[in-house]
Amino acid sequence: MENVIIIGTGCAGLTAAIYTARASLAPLALEGRMPGGQLTTTTAVENFPGFPEGIDGPELIMRMKKQAENFGAKFRYGVVEEFRPGDPHRVKVDGEWVETKVLIVASGASPRYIGLEGESALIGHGLTSCATCDGAFYRNVPVCVVGGGDSACEEAGFLTRFASKVYLIHRRDTLRASKIMADRAVANPKIEPVWNSLVTAYITDAAGEVAGVRLRDKVTGAERDLEVKCVFVAIGHEPNTAAFRGILETSDDGYLIQKSGTATNIPGVFAAGDVADHVYRQAITAAGQGCAAAIEAERWLAASE
Ligand code: NAP
């Protein structure tokens, strides 16, 4: 039986692994469908403290993993299919049941994309879901944001610092965003809303980078091409909670609820990072929660012995 199983190896999971390993708990970290998490899909990370020249997302993750391994963390590839709480807790990993005293769920969230053909190959080549990560690469060129919620409005506003123009492409003629965010976006002279429009294809240049989008007007049915150098998709995130549904409490939009600190509704089960956080969604906040979950897990183990 394991002392601690950590589900997920993004910033939250790896930080939890560093702390629990350093506390001599020899944690087992399970690397799921996207080992390393969302940072592995970014290039330069310029806002993680301690790296004034920036650091590549995959490099940062690799260093965190090495740091955890140095203290004795174990890693195993595998997707958690089922969870049975108890004493011990049991998780089914690729068909095999594994037991643990404590579980830290750091399975992250996956940004939603539109679902167009060839989409996944364009991520990092002018298609992204993170303005904070990639906005600064698109200075003095036109870009677009897809979506009509708070995220889309916030990202559009942020991108006006860099881009020459930001098209806000929404499938309806009213924004879903809160009034203050919507008003601010519409009033911004650098943001041009494109109402009732669906992106039906990405247009690429000879180098395979995004050069524009094809739009269909939902009202008139008319199609047109719009020249943009980057498409920021902001149509929501899906927390990765499939194995825990009906067992761990979630908010209406599916994020794990932290009852106190990082503790969930099940004793000995903690949640950290984007699987529980729909507000900040930053590498550093996920790492902070991973640290908190590890400390709380350690204290919980000590108290239950
Ligand atoms: P959201 O509120 O769910 O909005 C998603 C938007 O994407 C909606 O406008 C939706 O259109 C559109 N959409 C969904 N699927 C689409 C598709 N397949 N094609 C085109 N458009 C699609 O998500 P969010 O903006 O990420 O916000 C999530 C939560 O975080 C919200 O509770 C929000 O208030 C909060 N948040 C708050 C702040 C803040 O206060 N500073 C910032 C960011 C997020 P429809 O409108 O037609 O459904």
mmCIF file of C-alpha atoms and ligand atoms in Angstrom:
data_model
loop_
_atom_site.group_PDB
_atom_site.id
_atom_site.type_symbol
_atom_site.label_atom_id
_atom_site.label_comp_id
_atom_site.label_asym_id
_atom_site.label_seq_id
_atom_site.Cartn_x
_atom_site.Cartn_y
_atom_site.Cartn_z
ATOM 1 C CA MET A 1 0.000 0.000 0.000
ATOM 2 C CA GLU A 2 1.174 3.511 -0.840
ATOM 3 C CA ASN A 3 1.315 6.358 1.675
ATOM 4 C CA VAL A 4 0.362 8.981 -0.898
ATOM 5 C CA ILE A 5 -0.867 8.711 -4.451
ATOM 6 C CA ILE A 6 -0.848 11.915 -6.483
ATOM 7 C CA ILE A 7 -3.028 11.950 -9.564
ATOM 8 C CA GLY A 8 -1.537 14.243 -12.180
ATOM 9 C CA THR A 9 1.920 15.573 -12.913
ATOM 10 C CA GLY A 10 1.300 19.200 -13.816
ATOM 11 C CA CYS A 11 2.531 22.011 -11.591
ATOM 12 C CA ALA A 12 0.190 21.068 -8.725
ATOM 13 C CA GLY A 13 0.942 17.339 -8.781
ATOM 14 C CA LEU A 14 4.700 17.782 -9.133
ATOM 15 C CA THR A 15 4.875 20.311 -6.299
ATOM 16 C CA ALA A 16 2.863 17.933 -4.105
ATOM 17 C CA ALA A 17 5.331 15.204 -5.112
ATOM 18 C CA ILE A 18 8.357 17.355 -4.152
ATOM 19 C CA TYR A 19 6.914 18.175 -0.727
ATOM 20 C CA THR A 20 5.620 14.703 0.168
ATOM 21 C CA ALA A 21 8.811 13.053 -1.100
ATOM 22 C CA ARG A 22 10.947 15.451 0.938
ATOM 23 C CA ALA A 23 8.809 14.475 3.950
ATOM 24 C CA SER A 24 9.981 10.859 3.336
ATOM 25 C CA LEU A 25 6.535 9.656 2.267
ATOM 26 C CA ALA A 26 7.776 8.155 -1.044
ATOM 27 C CA PRO A 27 4.687 9.314 -3.002
ATOM 28 C CA LEU A 28 3.534 7.634 -6.179
ATOM 29 C CA ALA A 29 2.637 10.184 -8.882
ATOM 30 C CA LEU A 30 0.415 8.972 -11.691
ATOM 31 C CA GLU A 31 1.041 10.539 -15.076
ATOM 32 C CA GLY A 32 -2.217 10.576 -16.974
ATOM 33 C CA ARG A 33 -3.166 11.460 -20.530
ATOM 34 C CA MET A 34 -1.033 14.613 -20.538
ATOM 35 C CA PRO A 35 2.126 14.044 -18.462
ATOM 36 C CA GLY A 36 3.384 17.420 -17.290
ATOM 37 C CA GLY A 37 -0.018 19.067 -17.729
ATOM 38 C CA GLN A 38 -0.921 22.240 -19.568
ATOM 39 C CA LEU A 39 2.562 23.797 -19.298
ATOM 40 C CA THR A 40 3.829 21.211 -21.741
ATOM 41 C CA THR A 41 1.720 22.876 -24.442
ATOM 42 C CA THR A 42 3.301 26.297 -23.950
ATOM 43 C CA THR A 43 6.638 27.632 -25.054
ATOM 44 C CA ALA A 44 8.220 30.394 -22.975
ATOM 45 C CA VAL A 45 6.866 30.825 -19.441
ATOM 46 C CA GLU A 46 7.730 34.393 -18.493
ATOM 47 C CA ASN A 47 5.804 34.790 -15.253
ATOM 48 C CA PHE A 48 6.989 31.898 -13.074
ATOM 49 C CA PRO A 49 8.986 33.546 -10.264
ATOM 50 C CA GLY A 50 12.689 32.780 -10.267
ATOM 51 C CA PHE A 51 13.245 32.725 -14.030
ATOM 52 C CA PRO A 52 13.884 36.345 -15.088
ATOM 53 C CA GLU A 53 14.799 35.264 -18.641
ATOM 54 C CA GLY A 54 11.745 33.011 -18.852
ATOM 55 C CA ILE A 55 11.787 29.236 -19.146
ATOM 56 C CA ASP A 56 10.182 26.808 -21.585
ATOM 57 C CA GLY A 57 7.101 25.132 -20.105
ATOM 58 C CA PRO A 58 8.363 21.574 -20.752
ATOM 59 C CA GLU A 59 11.770 22.473 -19.255
ATOM 60 C CA LEU A 60 10.147 23.847 -16.089
ATOM 61 C CA ILE A 61 8.092 20.675 -15.740
ATOM 62 C CA MET A 62 11.128 18.456 -16.347
ATOM 63 C CA ARG A 63 13.021 20.284 -13.590
ATOM 64 C CA MET A 64 10.142 19.912 -11.144
ATOM 65 C CA LYS A 65 9.942 16.194 -11.907
ATOM 66 C CA LYS A 66 13.702 15.767 -11.396
ATOM 67 C CA GLN A 67 13.439 17.639 -8.087
ATOM 68 C CA ALA A 68 10.677 15.264 -6.939
ATOM 69 C CA GLU A 69 12.657 12.208 -8.069
ATOM 70 C CA ASN A 70 15.734 13.450 -6.176
ATOM 71 C CA PHE A 71 13.702 13.187 -2.965
ATOM 72 C CA GLY A 72 12.378 9.715 -3.796
ATOM 73 C CA ALA A 73 9.048 10.310 -5.588
ATOM 74 C CA LYS A 74 7.958 7.441 -7.833
ATOM 75 C CA PHE A 75 6.292 7.976 -11.206
ATOM 76 C CA ARG A 76 4.056 5.700 -13.185
ATOM 77 C CA TYR A 77 2.135 6.251 -16.423
ATOM 78 C CA GLY A 78 -1.525 5.422 -16.156
ATOM 79 C CA VAL A 79 -5.009 6.833 -16.331
ATOM 80 C CA VAL A 80 -7.206 6.581 -13.235
ATOM 81 C CA GLU A 81 -10.449 4.932 -14.285
ATOM 82 C CA GLU A 82 -12.218 4.487 -10.953
ATOM 83 C CA PHE A 83 -11.965 5.616 -7.356
ATOM 84 C CA ARG A 84 -13.304 3.855 -4.240
ATOM 85 C CA PRO A 85 -12.924 5.846 -1.044
ATOM 86 C CA GLY A 86 -12.217 3.969 2.180
ATOM 87 C CA ASP A 87 -9.456 2.921 4.506
ATOM 88 C CA PRO A 88 -7.383 2.516 2.431
ATOM 89 C CA HIS A 89 -8.549 4.454 -0.619
ATOM 90 C CA ARG A 90 -8.428 2.495 -3.863
ATOM 91 C CA VAL A 91 -7.849 3.742 -7.388
ATOM 92 C CA LYS A 92 -8.045 1.661 -10.550
ATOM 93 C CA VAL A 93 -5.154 2.522 -12.855
ATOM 94 C CA ASP A 94 -5.276 1.011 -16.339
ATOM 95 C CA GLY A 95 -7.235 -1.974 -15.010
ATOM 96 C CA GLU A 96 -5.196 -2.514 -11.820
ATOM 97 C CA TRP A 97 -6.361 -1.535 -8.317
ATOM 98 C CA VAL A 98 -3.812 0.359 -6.198
ATOM 99 C CA GLU A 99 -4.251 1.198 -2.497
ATOM 100 C CA THR A 100 -3.198 4.330 -0.678
ATOM 101 C CA LYS A 101 -3.629 5.990 2.701
ATOM 102 C CA VAL A 102 -3.912 9.475 1.178
ATOM 103 C CA LEU A 103 -4.901 10.730 -2.240
ATOM 104 C CA ILE A 104 -4.040 14.084 -3.798
ATOM 105 C CA VAL A 105 -6.122 14.810 -6.875
ATOM 106 C CA ALA A 106 -4.232 17.172 -9.180
ATOM 107 C CA SER A 107 -5.663 15.969 -12.476
ATOM 108 C CA GLY A 108 -6.006 19.483 -13.909
ATOM 109 C CA ALA A 109 -8.426 20.862 -16.441
ATOM 110 C CA SER A 110 -8.367 20.730 -20.176
ATOM 111 C CA PRO A 111 -9.151 23.844 -22.180
ATOM 112 C CA ARG A 112 -12.015 23.323 -24.542
ATOM 113 C CA TYR A 113 -11.237 23.773 -28.214
ATOM 114 C CA ILE A 114 -13.717 24.185 -31.046
ATOM 115 C CA GLY A 115 -13.285 20.722 -32.524
ATOM 116 C CA LEU A 116 -12.298 21.688 -36.072
ATOM 117 C CA GLU A 117 -10.255 19.468 -38.348
ATOM 118 C CA GLY A 118 -6.468 19.695 -37.844
ATOM 119 C CA GLU A 119 -6.975 21.759 -34.678
ATOM 120 C CA SER A 120 -4.655 19.911 -32.303
ATOM 121 C CA ALA A 121 -1.685 20.245 -34.705
ATOM 122 C CA LEU A 122 -2.083 24.039 -34.682
ATOM 123 C CA ILE A 123 -1.838 24.425 -30.911
ATOM 124 C CA GLY A 124 1.359 26.404 -30.344
ATOM 125 C CA HIS A 125 1.390 27.539 -33.988
ATOM 126 C CA GLY A 126 -1.012 30.428 -33.723
ATOM 127 C CA LEU A 127 -3.729 28.573 -31.844
ATOM 128 C CA THR A 128 -3.794 28.736 -28.064
ATOM 129 C CA SER A 129 -6.126 28.880 -25.106
ATOM 130 C CA CYS A 130 -3.950 31.086 -22.907
ATOM 131 C CA ALA A 131 -3.564 34.826 -23.514
ATOM 132 C CA THR A 132 -1.422 35.231 -20.395
ATOM 133 C CA CYS A 133 1.012 32.649 -21.772
ATOM 134 C CA ASP A 134 1.156 33.601 -25.445
ATOM 135 C CA GLY A 135 -0.261 37.136 -25.861
ATOM 136 C CA ALA A 136 3.132 38.862 -25.727
ATOM 137 C CA PHE A 137 4.297 36.933 -28.814
ATOM 138 C CA TYR A 138 1.733 38.724 -31.001
ATOM 139 C CA ARG A 139 2.741 42.387 -30.967
ATOM 140 C CA ASN A 140 1.333 44.826 -33.529
ATOM 141 C CA VAL A 141 -0.579 42.158 -35.455
ATOM 142 C CA PRO A 142 -4.313 41.368 -35.532
ATOM 143 C CA VAL A 143 -5.508 38.461 -33.373
ATOM 144 C CA CYS A 144 -8.905 37.064 -32.392
ATOM 145 C CA VAL A 145 -10.522 35.633 -29.304
ATOM 146 C CA VAL A 146 -13.322 33.075 -29.645
ATOM 147 C CA GLY A 147 -15.973 33.042 -26.915
ATOM 148 C CA GLY A 148 -18.361 35.380 -25.151
ATOM 149 C CA GLY A 149 -17.775 34.733 -21.441
ATOM 150 C CA ASP A 150 -15.703 36.480 -18.784
ATOM 151 C CA SER A 151 -12.574 34.653 -19.941
ATOM 152 C CA ALA A 152 -13.004 35.810 -23.540
ATOM 153 C CA CYS A 153 -13.565 39.437 -22.459
ATOM 154 C CA GLU A 154 -10.679 39.368 -20.015
ATOM 155 C CA GLU A 155 -8.316 37.802 -22.564
ATOM 156 C CA ALA A 156 -9.410 40.249 -25.275
ATOM 157 C CA GLY A 157 -8.694 43.187 -22.953
ATOM 158 C CA PHE A 158 -5.308 41.746 -21.989
ATOM 159 C CA LEU A 159 -4.381 41.186 -25.645
ATOM 160 C CA THR A 160 -4.989 44.846 -26.544
ATOM 161 C CA ARG A 161 -1.689 45.574 -24.771
ATOM 162 C CA PHE A 162 0.131 43.789 -27.584
ATOM 163 C CA ALA A 163 -2.001 43.241 -30.676
ATOM 164 C CA SER A 164 -2.864 45.910 -33.232
ATOM 165 C CA LYS A 165 -6.493 44.758 -33.130
ATOM 166 C CA VAL A 166 -8.459 42.096 -31.277
ATOM 167 C CA TYR A 167 -11.547 40.580 -32.890
ATOM 168 C CA LEU A 168 -13.928 39.104 -30.322
ATOM 169 C CA ILE A 169 -15.789 36.358 -32.162
ATOM 170 C CA HIS A 170 -18.973 35.221 -30.457
ATOM 171 C CA ARG A 171 -21.653 32.821 -31.641
ATOM 172 C CA ARG A 172 -24.507 35.048 -30.421
ATOM 173 C CA ASP A 173 -25.216 38.790 -30.353
ATOM 174 C CA THR A 174 -25.047 39.135 -26.557
ATOM 175 C CA LEU A 175 -22.044 38.384 -24.412
ATOM 176 C CA ARG A 176 -22.426 35.864 -21.618
ATOM 177 C CA ALA A 177 -19.810 37.755 -19.595
ATOM 178 C CA SER A 178 -20.740 39.799 -16.525
ATOM 179 C CA LYS A 179 -21.995 43.295 -17.433
ATOM 180 C CA ILE A 180 -18.886 45.104 -16.215
ATOM 181 C CA MET A 181 -16.534 42.840 -18.207
ATOM 182 C CA ALA A 182 -18.753 42.915 -21.301
ATOM 183 C CA ASP A 183 -19.130 46.716 -21.220
ATOM 184 C CA ARG A 184 -15.404 47.168 -20.810
ATOM 185 C CA ALA A 185 -14.658 44.878 -23.766
ATOM 186 C CA VAL A 186 -17.182 46.492 -26.095
ATOM 187 C CA ALA A 187 -16.007 50.008 -25.148
ATOM 188 C CA ASN A 188 -12.351 49.202 -25.869
ATOM 189 C CA PRO A 189 -11.440 50.840 -29.211
ATOM 190 C CA LYS A 190 -8.959 48.072 -30.021
ATOM 191 C CA ILE A 191 -11.592 45.319 -29.616
ATOM 192 C CA GLU A 192 -13.987 44.688 -32.502
ATOM 193 C CA PRO A 193 -16.839 42.317 -31.666
ATOM 194 C CA VAL A 194 -17.858 39.922 -34.424
ATOM 195 C CA TRP A 195 -21.384 38.840 -33.535
ATOM 196 C CA ASN A 196 -23.363 35.719 -34.483
ATOM 197 C CA SER A 197 -20.299 34.122 -35.954
ATOM 198 C CA LEU A 198 -18.808 30.658 -35.903
ATOM 199 C CA VAL A 199 -15.237 29.788 -36.795
ATOM 200 C CA THR A 200 -15.593 27.039 -39.400
ATOM 201 C CA ALA A 201 -11.917 26.609 -40.396
ATOM 202 C CA TYR A 202 -8.398 27.792 -39.643
ATOM 203 C CA ILE A 203 -6.392 29.296 -42.488
ATOM 204 C CA THR A 204 -2.654 28.587 -42.407
ATOM 205 C CA ASP A 205 0.372 30.038 -44.200
ATOM 206 C CA ALA A 206 3.160 28.138 -45.983
ATOM 207 C CA ALA A 207 4.976 27.572 -42.679
ATOM 208 C CA GLY A 208 1.881 25.965 -41.155
ATOM 209 C CA GLU A 209 1.213 28.914 -38.820
ATOM 210 C CA VAL A 210 -2.257 30.374 -38.377
ATOM 211 C CA ALA A 211 -2.889 33.222 -40.844
ATOM 212 C CA GLY A 212 -6.632 33.656 -40.419
ATOM 213 C CA VAL A 213 -10.019 32.120 -39.725
ATOM 214 C CA ARG A 214 -13.027 31.356 -41.889
ATOM 215 C CA LEU A 215 -16.242 32.652 -40.342
ATOM 216 C CA ARG A 216 -19.874 31.802 -40.953
ATOM 217 C CA ASP A 217 -22.527 34.335 -40.021
ATOM 218 C CA LYS A 218 -25.220 32.348 -38.205
ATOM 219 C CA VAL A 219 -27.966 34.769 -39.271
ATOM 220 C CA THR A 220 -27.203 35.319 -42.957
ATOM 221 C CA GLY A 221 -25.190 32.138 -43.601
ATOM 222 C CA ALA A 222 -22.526 34.277 -45.334
ATOM 223 C CA GLU A 223 -18.910 33.099 -45.162
ATOM 224 C CA ARG A 224 -15.835 35.307 -45.014
ATOM 225 C CA ASP A 225 -12.167 35.104 -44.125
ATOM 226 C CA LEU A 226 -10.582 37.206 -41.410
ATOM 227 C CA GLU A 227 -6.827 37.760 -41.270
ATOM 228 C CA VAL A 228 -5.396 37.091 -37.800
ATOM 229 C CA LYS A 229 -2.002 35.836 -36.626
ATOM 230 C CA CYS A 230 -3.297 34.050 -33.571
ATOM 231 C CA VAL A 231 -6.574 32.543 -32.390
ATOM 232 C CA PHE A 232 -7.180 32.561 -28.632
ATOM 233 C CA VAL A 233 -9.924 30.073 -27.810
ATOM 234 C CA ALA A 234 -11.788 30.953 -24.603
ATOM 235 C CA ILE A 235 -14.846 28.715 -24.647
ATOM 236 C CA GLY A 236 -14.338 27.240 -21.188
ATOM 237 C CA HIS A 237 -12.391 24.471 -19.489
ATOM 238 C CA GLU A 238 -13.317 20.939 -18.499
ATOM 239 C CA PRO A 239 -11.930 19.844 -15.122
ATOM 240 C CA ASN A 240 -10.649 16.270 -15.320
ATOM 241 C CA THR A 241 -12.901 14.622 -12.755
ATOM 242 C CA ALA A 242 -14.461 11.694 -14.612
ATOM 243 C CA ALA A 243 -13.206 9.054 -12.132
ATOM 244 C CA PHE A 244 -14.595 10.952 -9.128
ATOM 245 C CA ARG A 245 -18.085 11.875 -10.266
ATOM 246 C CA GLY A 246 -20.714 11.279 -7.619
ATOM 247 C CA ILE A 247 -18.037 10.676 -4.943
ATOM 248 C CA LEU A 248 -16.090 13.920 -4.609
ATOM 249 C CA GLU A 249 -18.274 17.014 -4.389
ATOM 250 C CA THR A 250 -18.099 19.363 -7.337
ATOM 251 C CA SER A 251 -19.395 22.838 -8.112
ATOM 252 C CA ASP A 252 -22.136 23.234 -10.734
ATOM 253 C CA ASP A 253 -19.490 23.637 -13.408
ATOM 254 C CA GLY A 254 -17.700 20.441 -12.389
ATOM 255 C CA TYR A 255 -14.695 21.677 -10.355
ATOM 256 C CA LEU A 256 -13.771 19.758 -7.165
ATOM 257 C CA ILE A 257 -14.847 21.579 -4.026
ATOM 258 C CA GLN A 258 -12.192 22.215 -1.380
ATOM 259 C CA LYS A 259 -13.993 22.178 1.963
ATOM 260 C CA SER A 260 -11.177 23.495 4.114
ATOM 261 C CA GLY A 261 -7.731 24.285 2.726
ATOM 262 C CA THR A 262 -7.371 21.667 -0.008
ATOM 263 C CA ALA A 263 -9.425 18.966 1.776
ATOM 264 C CA THR A 264 -12.355 17.512 -0.168
ATOM 265 C CA ASN A 265 -15.536 16.019 1.316
ATOM 266 C CA ILE A 266 -13.766 12.637 1.720
ATOM 267 C CA PRO A 267 -11.266 12.437 4.616
ATOM 268 C CA GLY A 268 -7.732 11.837 3.362
ATOM 269 C CA VAL A 269 -8.495 13.084 -0.146
ATOM 270 C CA PHE A 270 -7.113 16.476 -1.148
ATOM 271 C CA ALA A 271 -7.545 18.484 -4.347
ATOM 272 C CA ALA A 272 -5.029 20.908 -5.844
ATOM 273 C CA GLY A 273 -4.624 23.033 -8.953
ATOM 274 C CA ASP A 274 -6.866 23.513 -11.950
ATOM 275 C CA VAL A 275 -9.134 20.559 -11.104
ATOM 276 C CA ALA A 276 -10.400 22.712 -8.226
ATOM 277 C CA ASP A 277 -9.538 26.253 -9.382
ATOM 278 C CA HIS A 278 -11.508 27.974 -12.108
ATOM 279 C CA VAL A 279 -10.405 31.451 -11.096
ATOM 280 C CA TYR A 280 -6.609 31.846 -11.322
ATOM 281 C CA ARG A 281 -5.470 28.867 -13.419
ATOM 282 C CA GLN A 282 -1.798 29.846 -13.281
ATOM 283 C CA ALA A 283 1.251 27.589 -12.937
ATOM 284 C CA ILE A 284 2.315 29.348 -9.750
ATOM 285 C CA THR A 285 -1.117 29.144 -8.081
ATOM 286 C CA ALA A 286 -1.355 25.444 -9.001
ATOM 287 C CA ALA A 287 2.118 24.881 -7.522
ATOM 288 C CA GLY A 288 1.031 26.731 -4.358
ATOM 289 C CA GLN A 289 -2.011 24.490 -3.987
ATOM 290 C CA GLY A 290 0.125 21.393 -4.573
ATOM 291 C CA CYS A 291 2.350 22.504 -1.708
ATOM 292 C CA ALA A 292 -0.657 23.126 0.551
ATOM 293 C CA ALA A 293 -2.178 19.719 -0.300
ATOM 294 C CA ALA A 294 1.128 17.982 0.493
ATOM 295 C CA ILE A 295 1.436 19.677 3.882
ATOM 296 C CA GLU A 296 -2.197 18.902 4.721
ATOM 297 C CA ALA A 297 -1.766 15.274 3.565
ATOM 298 C CA GLU A 298 1.317 14.917 5.753
ATOM 299 C CA ARG A 299 -0.511 16.306 8.796
ATOM 300 C CA TRP A 300 -3.535 14.113 8.123
ATOM 301 C CA LEU A 301 -1.323 11.008 7.972
ATOM 302 C CA ALA A 302 0.450 11.966 11.192
ATOM 303 C CA ALA A 303 -2.877 12.537 12.959
ATOM 304 C CA SER A 304 -4.388 9.250 11.801
ATOM 305 C CA GLU A 305 -1.466 7.066 12.881
HETATM 306 P P1 NAP B 1 -18.139 30.465 -19.847
HETATM 307 O O1 NAP B 1 -18.688 31.503 -18.949
HETATM 308 O O2 NAP B 1 -18.713 29.103 -19.811
HETATM 309 O O3 NAP B 1 -18.243 31.056 -21.333
HETATM 310 C C1 NAP B 1 -17.913 30.255 -22.419
HETATM 311 C C2 NAP B 1 -18.230 31.049 -23.676
HETATM 312 O O4 NAP B 1 -17.817 30.281 -24.803
HETATM 313 C C3 NAP B 1 -19.717 31.362 -23.851
HETATM 314 O O5 NAP B 1 -19.894 32.668 -24.326
HETATM 315 C C4 NAP B 1 -20.154 30.325 -24.881
HETATM 316 O O6 NAP B 1 -21.169 30.802 -25.755
HETATM 317 C C5 NAP B 1 -18.903 30.125 -25.693
HETATM 318 N N1 NAP B 1 -18.829 28.784 -26.270
HETATM 319 C C6 NAP B 1 -18.944 27.599 -25.619
HETATM 320 N N2 NAP B 1 -18.776 26.583 -26.482
HETATM 321 C C7 NAP B 1 -18.561 27.163 -27.699
HETATM 322 C C8 NAP B 1 -18.299 26.640 -28.994
HETATM 323 N N3 NAP B 1 -18.233 25.323 -29.226
HETATM 324 N N4 NAP B 1 -18.110 27.499 -30.020
HETATM 325 C C9 NAP B 1 -18.158 28.848 -29.810
HETATM 326 N N5 NAP B 1 -18.390 29.404 -28.599
HETATM 327 C C10 NAP B 1 -18.593 28.557 -27.554
HETATM 328 O O7 NAP B 1 -16.547 30.225 -19.611
HETATM 329 P P2 NAP B 1 -15.437 31.263 -19.109
HETATM 330 O O8 NAP B 1 -15.560 32.550 -19.791
HETATM 331 O O9 NAP B 1 -14.141 30.493 -19.208
HETATM 332 O O10 NAP B 1 -15.780 31.462 -17.593
HETATM 333 C C11 NAP B 1 -15.816 30.338 -16.689
HETATM 334 C C12 NAP B 1 -16.104 30.837 -15.278
HETATM 335 O O11 NAP B 1 -15.001 31.579 -14.778
HETATM 336 C C13 NAP B 1 -17.324 31.769 -15.232
HETATM 337 O O12 NAP B 1 -17.993 31.517 -14.035
HETATM 338 C C14 NAP B 1 -16.720 33.137 -15.219
HETATM 339 O O13 NAP B 1 -17.541 34.109 -14.598
HETATM 340 C C15 NAP B 1 -15.427 32.897 -14.427
HETATM 341 N N6 NAP B 1 -14.404 33.883 -14.802
HETATM 342 C C16 NAP B 1 -14.373 35.057 -14.103
HETATM 343 C C17 NAP B 1 -13.446 36.021 -14.433
HETATM 344 C C18 NAP B 1 -13.410 37.274 -13.648
HETATM 345 O O14 NAP B 1 -14.338 37.589 -12.980
HETATM 346 N N7 NAP B 1 -12.334 38.049 -13.715
HETATM 347 C C19 NAP B 1 -12.557 35.815 -15.490
HETATM 348 C C20 NAP B 1 -12.636 34.628 -16.199
HETATM 349 C C21 NAP B 1 -13.573 33.669 -15.851
HETATM 350 P P3 NAP B 1 -22.676 31.067 -25.231
HETATM 351 O O15 NAP B 1 -22.602 32.347 -24.472
HETATM 352 O O16 NAP B 1 -23.465 31.134 -26.485
HETATM 353 O O17 NAP B 1 -23.006 29.883 -24.373
#
